[in-house]
């Protein structure tokens, strides 16, 4: 409810953890949470630096196969979209897409939502580059993996992507 206060708390947590324990998965997770809070207060570049740092730390201590690596990269890519840097967003997502696809197929569950969210970011990056036909195909892939579930947890994301697909289809046909 108070992202500015969260930023201050996370900064202190990061400082304390670094001083007392050092790099690790928990610190990378806390740095990622700091990135989210920074994003919410509009400190986009600082948020991007936090996600870059979290991804690098996870890669160093657990390798790229860790979910925090994929999550940090996805968040970083989304921020590149916010900063009107679709090429950077595309490159980041393409770098983790194969792993996301494998995880969604073998593990299902939340990995399906992670894949769909990454495809949504990729579709948006392509759309911003006016590559509408490619964007439409990517959005459709995201919709296809988001089979509605009983709990309805994927339905909101599915509807949002369907709206973006409709927009790029309109642009293709106009």
XYZ file of C-alpha atoms in Angstrom:
174
model
C 0.000 0.000 0.000
C 2.967 2.321 0.499
C 5.649 1.677 -2.121
C 7.848 4.557 -0.937
C 8.014 3.047 2.544
C 8.661 -0.364 0.980
C 11.608 1.069 -0.931
C 13.166 2.299 2.308
C 12.583 -1.022 4.070
C 13.996 -3.039 1.165
C 17.044 -0.780 0.891
C 17.778 -1.396 4.561
C 17.188 -5.130 4.198
C 19.550 -5.291 1.216
C 22.236 -3.341 3.079
C 21.901 -5.502 6.193
C 21.874 -8.763 4.257
C 24.940 -7.775 2.235
C 26.822 -6.759 5.373
C 25.853 -9.781 7.478
C 25.425 -12.659 5.018
C 26.526 -11.694 1.526
C 25.279 -12.736 -1.902
C 22.744 -15.505 -2.248
C 19.259 -16.422 -3.367
C 17.533 -14.604 -0.516
C 19.453 -11.409 -1.171
C 18.681 -11.648 -4.898
C 14.998 -12.086 -4.037
C 15.086 -9.035 -1.752
C 16.816 -6.996 -4.456
C 14.068 -8.088 -6.871
C 11.436 -6.935 -4.374
C 13.258 -3.618 -4.135
C 13.059 -3.442 -7.938
C 9.294 -3.913 -7.824
C 8.888 -1.198 -5.188
C 11.121 1.186 -7.145
C 9.049 0.526 -10.247
C 5.876 1.377 -8.366
C 7.208 4.786 -7.346
C 8.340 5.527 -10.886
C 12.084 5.054 -10.370
C 12.313 2.974 -13.520
C 16.051 3.164 -14.184
C 16.881 2.355 -10.577
C 14.378 -0.497 -10.714
C 16.043 -1.812 -13.866
C 19.419 -1.740 -12.107
C 17.942 -3.752 -9.228
C 16.584 -6.424 -11.577
C 19.909 -6.575 -13.441
C 21.706 -7.018 -10.134
C 19.267 -9.690 -8.934
C 19.625 -11.622 -12.199
C 23.430 -11.445 -12.078
C 23.493 -12.587 -8.462
C 21.200 -15.545 -9.084
C 23.203 -16.503 -12.146
C 26.381 -16.442 -10.025
C 25.028 -18.469 -7.090
C 22.437 -20.758 -8.704
C 22.803 -20.344 -12.510
C 20.262 -19.263 -15.092
C 18.035 -22.247 -14.409
C 16.662 -20.606 -11.256
C 13.183 -19.091 -11.409
C 14.447 -15.821 -9.906
C 16.720 -15.379 -12.907
C 13.815 -15.751 -15.335
C 11.578 -13.523 -13.199
C 14.224 -10.797 -12.923
C 14.829 -10.842 -16.676
C 11.085 -10.707 -17.412
C 10.648 -7.761 -15.048
C 13.634 -6.019 -16.616
C 12.193 -6.580 -20.099
C 8.837 -5.127 -19.025
C 10.620 -2.016 -17.782
C 12.423 -1.670 -21.091
C 8.966 -1.569 -22.700
C 7.963 1.182 -20.266
C 11.041 3.129 -21.333
C 10.154 2.678 -25.042
C 13.067 0.315 -25.638
C 11.278 -2.582 -27.349
C 14.407 -4.006 -28.956
C 16.028 -4.481 -25.548
C 12.851 -6.078 -24.192
C 12.701 -8.446 -27.161
C 16.325 -9.484 -26.734
C 15.921 -10.180 -23.011
C 12.772 -12.278 -23.466
C 14.210 -14.243 -26.360
C 17.157 -15.078 -24.101
C 14.915 -16.892 -21.594
C 12.051 -18.032 -23.821
C 13.309 -21.546 -24.539
C 13.744 -22.259 -20.846
C 10.314 -20.813 -20.067
C 8.731 -23.033 -22.716
C 10.434 -26.151 -21.335
C 9.388 -25.311 -17.802
C 5.778 -24.697 -18.805
C 5.647 -28.064 -20.567
C 7.321 -30.084 -17.816
C 6.090 -28.339 -14.679
C 2.876 -26.546 -15.645
C 1.313 -24.467 -12.889
C 2.776 -21.027 -12.362
C 5.371 -21.704 -15.081
C 2.542 -21.453 -17.632
C 1.714 -17.974 -16.351
C 5.392 -16.988 -16.453
C 5.592 -18.148 -20.069
C 2.403 -16.336 -21.051
C 3.597 -13.134 -19.365
C 6.918 -13.343 -21.195
C 5.113 -13.920 -24.493
C 2.942 -10.914 -23.717
C 6.071 -8.793 -23.222
C 7.558 -10.170 -26.437
C 4.334 -9.476 -28.355
C 4.272 -5.924 -27.039
C 7.895 -5.382 -27.988
C 7.184 -6.580 -31.519
C 4.067 -4.423 -31.752
C 6.012 -1.338 -30.660
C 8.457 -2.123 -33.454
C 5.486 -2.248 -35.857
C 6.080 -5.950 -36.496
C 2.366 -6.614 -36.176
C 2.155 -10.003 -37.889
C 4.862 -11.401 -35.615
C 3.235 -9.775 -32.598
C -0.129 -11.353 -33.460
C 1.448 -14.813 -33.664
C 3.190 -14.341 -30.307
C 0.036 -13.041 -28.626
C -1.891 -16.027 -29.998
C 0.757 -18.376 -28.579
C 0.320 -16.729 -25.181
C -3.447 -17.128 -25.358
C -3.060 -20.761 -26.397
C -0.985 -21.630 -23.323
C -3.386 -19.795 -21.017
C -6.154 -22.348 -21.042
C -8.750 -20.982 -18.600
C -8.457 -22.630 -15.203
C -11.130 -23.323 -12.626
C -9.706 -20.824 -10.152
C -9.775 -18.110 -12.809
C -6.224 -16.997 -12.024
C -5.202 -16.866 -15.675
C -8.370 -15.332 -17.057
C -7.429 -11.685 -16.444
C -4.067 -12.103 -18.189
C -5.755 -13.997 -21.017
C -8.311 -11.205 -21.539
C -5.591 -8.530 -21.525
C -3.585 -10.409 -24.153
C -6.714 -10.973 -26.230
C -7.239 -7.203 -26.222
C -3.674 -6.607 -27.419
C -4.113 -9.270 -30.098
C -7.292 -7.569 -31.315
C -5.408 -4.266 -31.556
C -2.534 -5.665 -33.635
C -5.025 -7.508 -35.864
C -6.796 -4.189 -36.405
C -3.500 -2.620 -37.397
C -2.711 -5.510 -39.756
C -6.081 -5.155 -41.450
C -6.048 -1.372 -41.758
